[in-house]
Amino acid sequence: MHAEIKAAGRRVNFAQLASMREAGLIVIILALCIAMSFASPHFLTWGNFRAMLMSFSIEGIVVVGMTILLIVGGIDLSVGSVVCFSMVVSGALFLAGLDPWTASLIGIGVSALIGAAMGFFVTVIGLNHFITSLAAMVIVRGMCLVVTKGTPLSLFTLPPAFKAIGQGSFNNIPYVILIFIVVVAIFDFLLRRATAFRKVFYTGSNEKAAQFSGIRTNQVKFWVTVLCSTLAGLAGVIYMARFGAATPTFGAGMELNIIAAAVIGGASLNGGSGTIFGAILGMALLSVVTSSLILLDVSVYWQDMIKGCILLAAVSIDHFLHRKKS
Amino acid sequence: MTQAPILEIRRLSKAFGPVKALSDVRFELRRGEIHALCGENGAGKSTLMNMIAGVLQPDEGDILIDGERVSIHSPAAAQRLGIALVHQEIALCQDATVAENIYMAAINSRRAPLMNFQKLYADAQKVMDLLAPIPVRTRVADLSISNQQLVEIAKALTLDCKVLMLDEPTAALTESEAQRLFSIVRGLKERGISVVYISHRMAEIFSLCDRVTVFRDGRYVATDQVAAVSPDDVVRKMVGREITQLYPDKLAPQAPGRLLLSVEGLSDGRRFADVDLQLRAGEILGIGGLIGAGRSEIAQTVCGLRPMTSGTVALDGKQLRLRGYGDAVKAGLVYLSEDRKGSGVFLDLPIAANISALDLGRLTGPLGLLDRKAEDRQARELTGRLGVRMAGIEATVSTLSGGNQQKVAIARQLSVSPKVIIMDEPTRGIDVGAKVEIHRLLRQLAGSGVGVIVISSELPELIGLCDRVLVVREGRIAGELTAGELGEEAIIMLASGVQDSSNQRQAQNVA
């Protein structure tokens, strides 16, 4: 008995493992930043940081939804398509004469409906998230092309007040970054503290045990699927405000970057674990690497390869730690 | 000298780590006989079968086929020697057709590059029709469990074996399917095939088998001609040990209090029917029966985890209308699953979160936020009360031993202060020390007025712990045993259906 306590004491527990992972990521990111500050004079400037933050802020909103979905044991390959669909639907409605705010709300609402449809197939029909969202990815992309007839929508007539969401700033801090921080702060807090989100962990950790604890796991899975698509829709309208255009091919491949960020940040594809803070750090790491490669004049063709290797390394380390644990 | 037995086991031993599964056992199978092998769960029957079939290797001892020592390295080696084993668990490729499964071994050893499906289906259908008219082009996953079991048996029939070993083949079969299987087995015997038949059901053994060998606690006890012994003799040999003082003191007679839980005429239309059950405050009610008899299904239906087709459940005199398990929990009726890792605990979540899963509402503030302090307080109090040995309440459940994991699962049930707690195999797979603690805890709970129902496959547990035991057979209550009548033999007889009619009447009178 005594030996058992000692053995348990040496083991790392869930919360420690998560914070270890986050601390590790912070160290790696800081080390990269310090190294880069010697390698390039442009790296440690507010301009470069702003650019880096801007580059992942909008995707970061999608990462939040994806992380929660991964925790419940799901995955969503359709987020890139949904971001785009939200963008083109809002854009098309604006061009048809609707005011951009209402158009955007409808765009986000339609995204939520796509999530609800996927949730239906997952919980009622009983398909898995992977296949369902793979189908949705293709279908929604097709819908983008149908709505736009394949050509980009030019939205330069968007009123300045709306464009400001994507292009304006408050005290030199872009609204995009502020929105991102607010979304992250809200969901990080809710995920740690709200009862409703605790059920997400139970369901993802052991769906059967959750059912045997009286949790309606299908409801949980359904609403998390809707949430993920809704946040993708929100990102879509922010992109519209930022670019002043809606391109039917926008966001292709985005889902992979987003899943990679969440997984590097500690979300498990088996469900039950993950933090939003970690996922954002994963996103930040990918972004710092990209920025470094650009500043170091490495050909853009190398970027995907290097990102893929980082993902592989992160997941391998995670697997190794888990195997040691059991 | 007579002919050597077709299969002989001499002084065979096998240990798994420190646990001796078999010590020094022997066994002899004569040509063309049907030989029953009996013993309680854990007696070592399946271990022996697995060694003969090449799945496990013995530590010591010899296996002789036709009087010659053989070593059976692998299942393929066993097949070459003409030995076939039908496992208790179904091991079929769920996505392949019945025909492909039946001829899997033959397909595997074929040299031809292409499959002749016409011939495969025709041959497979011929074998399958011996047992049941199951179309062989069906996907195995689309078959019922009993039909899958029949496919397993058909698969063994194609192997052209000399020795066929059947490990509880009727566990999942209906009566008429079982009868068909018996006539097949008798037919095999006439063709000179020798059969080892593992079963708990005395009726089967006594109608089908020629001889019976009994194992107990990994040791050989006796081999008898079936004609020369009675079912009672066999059961006594299987049990054969005194129950030690591992269990807490029982309730004094006539002590049970008011009626807590009353179930009447409960049916689910599939697995069980017409179940009546009463539980009084202060007592521990045991539910026994064979695995697959429907015990867990009954308990889960009572708690709203499975749908019922008819019947009523009343708690504390109030009839319950359950739309789901959540309603049962609110009413004060909780169920602990038998499958700890599969559906009992959240292995990768902290202990505190495991304990609070059953009723988050009580820990939730007005804004929908979880009161972490209250959660921790609850976890500390319950783990302290149950004596969970852990690094801290933030440690994940995966870091705990099996017994402590089970205590965490029980702590979760206790967190809602239940009126009735149903425990499905509460001590399965945990060490003796933790077992004793859990038994004491259950007795303590009962003493404090909580109704406790324990479902168990372990006879000593039912007898040592419970004040009263209901035995379930094939989805019906086969009888009730009160304190004076409790005994392993009585339970086995009710569970396997050898009970003679006079005793049965007696049991029903008591109920």
mmCIF file with all atom_site columns, C-alpha atoms in Angstrom, chain B residues 143-223:
data_model
loop_
_atom_site.group_PDB
_atom_site.id
_atom_site.type_symbol
_atom_site.label_atom_id
_atom_site.label_alt_id
_atom_site.label_comp_id
_atom_site.label_asym_id
_atom_site.label_entity_id
_atom_site.label_seq_id
_atom_site.pdbx_PDB_ins_code
_atom_site.Cartn_x
_atom_site.Cartn_y
_atom_site.Cartn_z
_atom_site.occupancy
_atom_site.B_iso_or_equiv
_atom_site.pdbx_formal_charge
_atom_site.auth_seq_id
_atom_site.auth_comp_id
_atom_site.auth_asym_id
_atom_site.auth_atom_id
_atom_site.pdbx_PDB_model_num
ATOM 1  C CA . LEU B 1 143 ? -26.498 -11.792 -37.031 1.00 0.00 ? 143 LEU B CA 1
ATOM 2  C CA . SER B 1 144 ? -27.773 -12.091 -33.482 1.00 0.00 ? 144 SER B CA 1
ATOM 3  C CA . ILE B 1 145 ? -25.308 -13.199 -30.833 1.00 0.00 ? 145 ILE B CA 1
ATOM 4  C CA . SER B 1 146 ? -26.812 -16.696 -30.711 1.00 0.00 ? 146 SER B CA 1
ATOM 5  C CA . ASN B 1 147 ? -26.492 -17.066 -34.471 1.00 0.00 ? 147 ASN B CA 1
ATOM 6  C CA . GLN B 1 148 ? -22.895 -15.855 -34.290 1.00 0.00 ? 148 GLN B CA 1
ATOM 7  C CA . GLN B 1 149 ? -22.269 -18.550 -31.713 1.00 0.00 ? 149 GLN B CA 1
ATOM 8  C CA . LEU B 1 150 ? -23.672 -21.110 -34.163 1.00 0.00 ? 150 LEU B CA 1
ATOM 9  C CA . VAL B 1 151 ? -21.314 -19.794 -36.857 1.00 0.00 ? 151 VAL B CA 1
ATOM 10 C CA . GLU B 1 152 ? -18.413 -20.330 -34.464 1.00 0.00 ? 152 GLU B CA 1
ATOM 11 C CA . ILE B 1 153 ? -19.491 -23.912 -34.013 1.00 0.00 ? 153 ILE B CA 1
ATOM 12 C CA . ALA B 1 154 ? -19.937 -24.430 -37.751 1.00 0.00 ? 154 ALA B CA 1
ATOM 13 C CA . LYS B 1 155 ? -16.431 -23.107 -38.240 1.00 0.00 ? 155 LYS B CA 1
ATOM 14 C CA . ALA B 1 156 ? -15.071 -25.768 -35.902 1.00 0.00 ? 156 ALA B CA 1
ATOM 15 C CA . LEU B 1 157 ? -17.077 -28.472 -37.690 1.00 0.00 ? 157 LEU B CA 1
ATOM 16 C CA . THR B 1 158 ? -15.273 -27.772 -40.970 1.00 0.00 ? 158 THR B CA 1
ATOM 17 C CA . LEU B 1 159 ? -11.858 -28.385 -39.478 1.00 0.00 ? 159 LEU B CA 1
ATOM 18 C CA . ASP B 1 160 ? -12.145 -32.145 -39.770 1.00 0.00 ? 160 ASP B CA 1
ATOM 19 C CA . CYS B 1 161 ? -11.024 -32.522 -36.186 1.00 0.00 ? 161 CYS B CA 1
ATOM 20 C CA . LYS B 1 162 ? -10.557 -35.506 -33.905 1.00 0.00 ? 162 LYS B CA 1
ATOM 21 C CA . VAL B 1 163 ? -11.034 -33.504 -30.722 1.00 0.00 ? 163 VAL B CA 1
ATOM 22 C CA . LEU B 1 164 ? -13.635 -30.777 -30.451 1.00 0.00 ? 164 LEU B CA 1
ATOM 23 C CA . MET B 1 165 ? -13.669 -28.539 -27.383 1.00 0.00 ? 165 MET B CA 1
ATOM 24 C CA . LEU B 1 166 ? -16.767 -26.467 -26.713 1.00 0.00 ? 166 LEU B CA 1
ATOM 25 C CA . ASP B 1 167 ? -16.443 -23.733 -24.072 1.00 0.00 ? 167 ASP B CA 1
ATOM 26 C CA . GLU B 1 168 ? -19.945 -22.920 -22.789 1.00 0.00 ? 168 GLU B CA 1
ATOM 27 C CA . PRO B 1 169 ? -21.449 -23.183 -26.266 1.00 0.00 ? 169 PRO B CA 1
ATOM 28 C CA . THR B 1 170 ? -25.029 -22.719 -25.109 1.00 0.00 ? 170 THR B CA 1
ATOM 29 C CA . ALA B 1 171 ? -24.454 -19.560 -23.052 1.00 0.00 ? 171 ALA B CA 1
ATOM 30 C CA . ALA B 1 172 ? -26.022 -17.422 -25.772 1.00 0.00 ? 172 ALA B CA 1
ATOM 31 C CA . LEU B 1 173 ? -28.348 -19.978 -27.360 1.00 0.00 ? 173 LEU B CA 1
ATOM 32 C CA . THR B 1 174 ? -32.068 -20.441 -26.983 1.00 0.00 ? 174 THR B CA 1
ATOM 33 C CA . GLU B 1 175 ? -33.454 -23.746 -25.818 1.00 0.00 ? 175 GLU B CA 1
ATOM 34 C CA . SER B 1 176 ? -34.319 -25.027 -29.312 1.00 0.00 ? 176 SER B CA 1
ATOM 35 C CA . GLU B 1 177 ? -30.947 -23.936 -30.737 1.00 0.00 ? 177 GLU B CA 1
ATOM 36 C CA . ALA B 1 178 ? -29.266 -25.711 -27.855 1.00 0.00 ? 178 ALA B CA 1
ATOM 37 C CA . GLN B 1 179 ? -31.262 -28.873 -28.565 1.00 0.00 ? 179 GLN B CA 1
ATOM 38 C CA . ARG B 1 180 ? -30.147 -28.764 -32.190 1.00 0.00 ? 180 ARG B CA 1
ATOM 39 C CA . LEU B 1 181 ? -26.557 -28.346 -31.057 1.00 0.00 ? 181 LEU B CA 1
ATOM 40 C CA . PHE B 1 182 ? -26.877 -31.382 -28.773 1.00 0.00 ? 182 PHE B CA 1
ATOM 41 C CA . SER B 1 183 ? -28.065 -33.602 -31.595 1.00 0.00 ? 183 SER B CA 1
ATOM 42 C CA . ILE B 1 184 ? -25.136 -32.380 -33.734 1.00 0.00 ? 184 ILE B CA 1
ATOM 43 C CA . VAL B 1 185 ? -22.716 -33.153 -30.932 1.00 0.00 ? 185 VAL B CA 1
ATOM 44 C CA . ARG B 1 186 ? -24.211 -36.625 -30.549 1.00 0.00 ? 186 ARG B CA 1
ATOM 45 C CA . GLY B 1 187 ? -23.834 -37.103 -34.302 1.00 0.00 ? 187 GLY B CA 1
ATOM 46 C CA . LEU B 1 188 ? -20.158 -36.136 -34.072 1.00 0.00 ? 188 LEU B CA 1
ATOM 47 C CA . LYS B 1 189 ? -19.684 -38.648 -31.317 1.00 0.00 ? 189 LYS B CA 1
ATOM 48 C CA . GLU B 1 190 ? -21.093 -41.362 -33.556 1.00 0.00 ? 190 GLU B CA 1
ATOM 49 C CA . ARG B 1 191 ? -18.557 -40.368 -36.195 1.00 0.00 ? 191 ARG B CA 1
ATOM 50 C CA . GLY B 1 192 ? -15.821 -41.040 -33.653 1.00 0.00 ? 192 GLY B CA 1
ATOM 51 C CA . ILE B 1 193 ? -15.050 -37.438 -32.740 1.00 0.00 ? 193 ILE B CA 1
ATOM 52 C CA . SER B 1 194 ? -14.247 -36.861 -29.088 1.00 0.00 ? 194 SER B CA 1
ATOM 53 C CA . VAL B 1 195 ? -15.790 -33.832 -27.427 1.00 0.00 ? 195 VAL B CA 1
ATOM 54 C CA . VAL B 1 196 ? -14.794 -31.801 -24.387 1.00 0.00 ? 196 VAL B CA 1
ATOM 55 C CA . TYR B 1 197 ? -17.847 -29.949 -23.189 1.00 0.00 ? 197 TYR B CA 1
ATOM 56 C CA . ILE B 1 198 ? -17.532 -27.067 -20.734 1.00 0.00 ? 198 ILE B CA 1
ATOM 57 C CA . SER B 1 199 ? -20.767 -25.949 -19.130 1.00 0.00 ? 199 SER B CA 1
ATOM 58 C CA . HIS B 1 200 ? -22.286 -24.691 -15.904 1.00 0.00 ? 200 HIS B CA 1
ATOM 59 C CA . ARG B 1 201 ? -25.632 -26.215 -16.722 1.00 0.00 ? 201 ARG B CA 1
ATOM 60 C CA . MET B 1 202 ? -26.094 -29.517 -14.984 1.00 0.00 ? 202 MET B CA 1
ATOM 61 C CA . ALA B 1 203 ? -29.099 -30.458 -17.116 1.00 0.00 ? 203 ALA B CA 1
ATOM 62 C CA . GLU B 1 204 ? -26.997 -30.306 -20.268 1.00 0.00 ? 204 GLU B CA 1
ATOM 63 C CA . ILE B 1 205 ? -24.167 -32.267 -18.775 1.00 0.00 ? 205 ILE B CA 1
ATOM 64 C CA . PHE B 1 206 ? -26.436 -34.992 -17.557 1.00 0.00 ? 206 PHE B CA 1
ATOM 65 C CA . SER B 1 207 ? -28.363 -35.383 -20.785 1.00 0.00 ? 207 SER B CA 1
ATOM 66 C CA . LEU B 1 208 ? -25.402 -35.112 -23.155 1.00 0.00 ? 208 LEU B CA 1
ATOM 67 C CA . CYS B 1 209 ? -22.171 -36.266 -21.572 1.00 0.00 ? 209 CYS B CA 1
ATOM 68 C CA . ASP B 1 210 ? -20.614 -39.624 -20.768 1.00 0.00 ? 210 ASP B CA 1
ATOM 69 C CA . ARG B 1 211 ? -18.145 -38.592 -18.101 1.00 0.00 ? 211 ARG B CA 1
ATOM 70 C CA . VAL B 1 212 ? -17.600 -35.464 -16.042 1.00 0.00 ? 212 VAL B CA 1
ATOM 71 C CA . THR B 1 213 ? -14.390 -34.013 -14.629 1.00 0.00 ? 213 THR B CA 1
ATOM 72 C CA . VAL B 1 214 ? -14.492 -31.320 -11.954 1.00 0.00 ? 214 VAL B CA 1
ATOM 73 C CA . PHE B 1 215 ? -11.833 -28.663 -11.388 1.00 0.00 ? 215 PHE B CA 1
ATOM 74 C CA . ARG B 1 216 ? -11.746 -26.388 -8.377  1.00 0.00 ? 216 ARG B CA 1
ATOM 75 C CA . ASP B 1 217 ? -9.406  -23.449 -7.767  1.00 0.00 ? 217 ASP B CA 1
ATOM 76 C CA . GLY B 1 218 ? -7.029  -24.648 -10.483 1.00 0.00 ? 218 GLY B CA 1
ATOM 77 C CA . ARG B 1 219 ? -6.850  -28.215 -9.207  1.00 0.00 ? 219 ARG B CA 1
ATOM 78 C CA . TYR B 1 220 ? -8.220  -31.512 -10.416 1.00 0.00 ? 220 TYR B CA 1
ATOM 79 C CA . VAL B 1 221 ? -10.948 -32.841 -8.116  1.00 0.00 ? 221 VAL B CA 1
ATOM 80 C CA . ALA B 1 222 ? -12.497 -35.944 -9.679  1.00 0.00 ? 222 ALA B CA 1
ATOM 81 C CA . THR B 1 223 ? -13.657 -37.703 -12.823 1.00 0.00 ? 223 THR B CA 1
#
